[in-house]
Every structure is written in structure tokens, then in C-alpha cells.
XYZ file of C-alpha atoms in Angstrom:
90
model
C 16.140 -5.982 9.421
C 14.126 -3.380 7.598
C 11.331 -3.396 5.016
C 10.798 -0.217 3.071
C 7.988 -1.442 0.799
C 4.856 -2.843 2.432
C 1.167 -2.342 1.736
C -1.824 -2.276 4.100
C -5.467 -2.836 3.314
C -5.598 0.820 2.293
C -4.384 -0.364 -1.135
C -3.586 -3.927 -2.137
C -2.356 -5.312 1.183
C -4.328 -7.614 3.427
C -3.574 -6.317 6.918
C -4.461 -3.273 8.968
C -1.363 -1.199 9.917
C -1.280 -2.510 13.548
C -1.276 -6.157 12.413
C 1.407 -5.496 9.797
C 3.489 -3.756 12.514
C 3.013 -6.629 14.967
C 4.088 -9.251 12.414
C 7.188 -7.205 11.589
C 7.906 -6.860 15.312
C 7.742 -10.654 15.832
C 10.176 -11.104 12.943
C 12.622 -8.619 14.511
C 12.331 -5.692 12.106
C 13.709 -2.354 13.193
C 12.076 -0.181 10.527
C 8.918 -0.677 8.531
C 7.751 1.627 5.742
C 4.056 1.399 4.959
C 3.875 2.526 1.383
C 0.396 2.017 -0.011
C -0.503 2.584 -3.638
C -2.029 6.001 -4.241
C -3.164 8.133 -7.158
C -4.558 11.638 -7.559
C -7.952 10.511 -6.215
C -6.842 9.093 -2.884
C -3.316 10.113 -1.910
C -4.374 12.640 0.752
C -6.720 10.225 2.544
C -4.373 7.257 2.399
C -1.332 9.197 3.515
C -3.259 10.790 6.374
C -4.311 7.305 7.577
C -0.741 6.030 7.363
C 0.584 9.034 9.304
C -2.061 8.462 12.003
C -1.083 4.784 12.177
C 2.590 5.718 12.494
C 1.876 8.147 15.292
C -0.077 5.545 17.259
C 2.455 2.709 16.657
C 5.686 4.639 17.177
C 5.652 4.505 20.982
C 9.220 3.397 21.637
C 9.121 -0.244 20.460
C 10.556 -1.531 17.202
C 9.809 -1.469 14.350
C 9.638 2.226 13.747
C 6.896 2.928 11.183
C 7.675 5.199 8.264
C 4.566 6.312 6.386
C 4.991 6.574 2.636
C 3.298 6.355 -0.724
C 3.723 4.313 -3.871
C 2.260 6.513 -6.590
C 0.361 4.696 -9.309
C 0.638 6.481 -12.629
C -1.702 5.502 -15.400
C -1.150 6.547 -18.945
C -4.268 7.540 -20.793
C -4.410 5.619 -24.001
C -6.752 6.400 -26.876
C -9.770 4.075 -27.013
C -9.381 1.053 -29.199
C -11.367 0.827 -32.333
C -14.014 -1.867 -31.740
C -13.631 -4.970 -33.854
C -16.558 -6.399 -35.718
C -17.937 -9.586 -34.243
C -17.158 -12.669 -36.288
C -20.109 -14.098 -38.240
C -22.201 -16.554 -36.330
C -21.547 -19.969 -37.852
C -24.140 -22.548 -37.039
């Protein structure tokens, strides 16, 4: 089995990389991609952490960790025109 789309606590996951790896190992996974959400503000830091995790976890046992990224693209929308508050009716 493989899982090519997982997230750690570096984005919206709940586990540190080692715990995610261990759970995948118990389930019999052979490959595990850790692909945390990144954007322009954090992609270097997050990917460096995932590469470090992969280096420390890839010591000959399965699953093999593949560090990756899931880019988050946000479209800049013009601000909405504020609506007037409805009259206070007492």
C-alpha cells in the first residue's frame, strides 16, 4: 500500500512526522508522501523540515518517506463594499 497525500502538524495534520510514519508502518504501507500545505510565506521552512524528517526516518524500514508539498494558492479578490447595517427596530 502507498499513500501519496498526507499532512503533518506542519500544516493541517495532527501528527509529527515520526508518528505518522509509525502508523503507516503498522498498517503495512511501503511508501508515504508527506505533503503539507505551503504557500509563499512558508514553503522553504516546511519543505526543509519534511526533508529532515525523511532523512531520519528512511533508515531501511518501510514505509519510505517522500517529502513533498501541497501548494495553497489564494486568489486576491477586491474588497467587498460594506453593507449598511439594518435599522435598529425596537
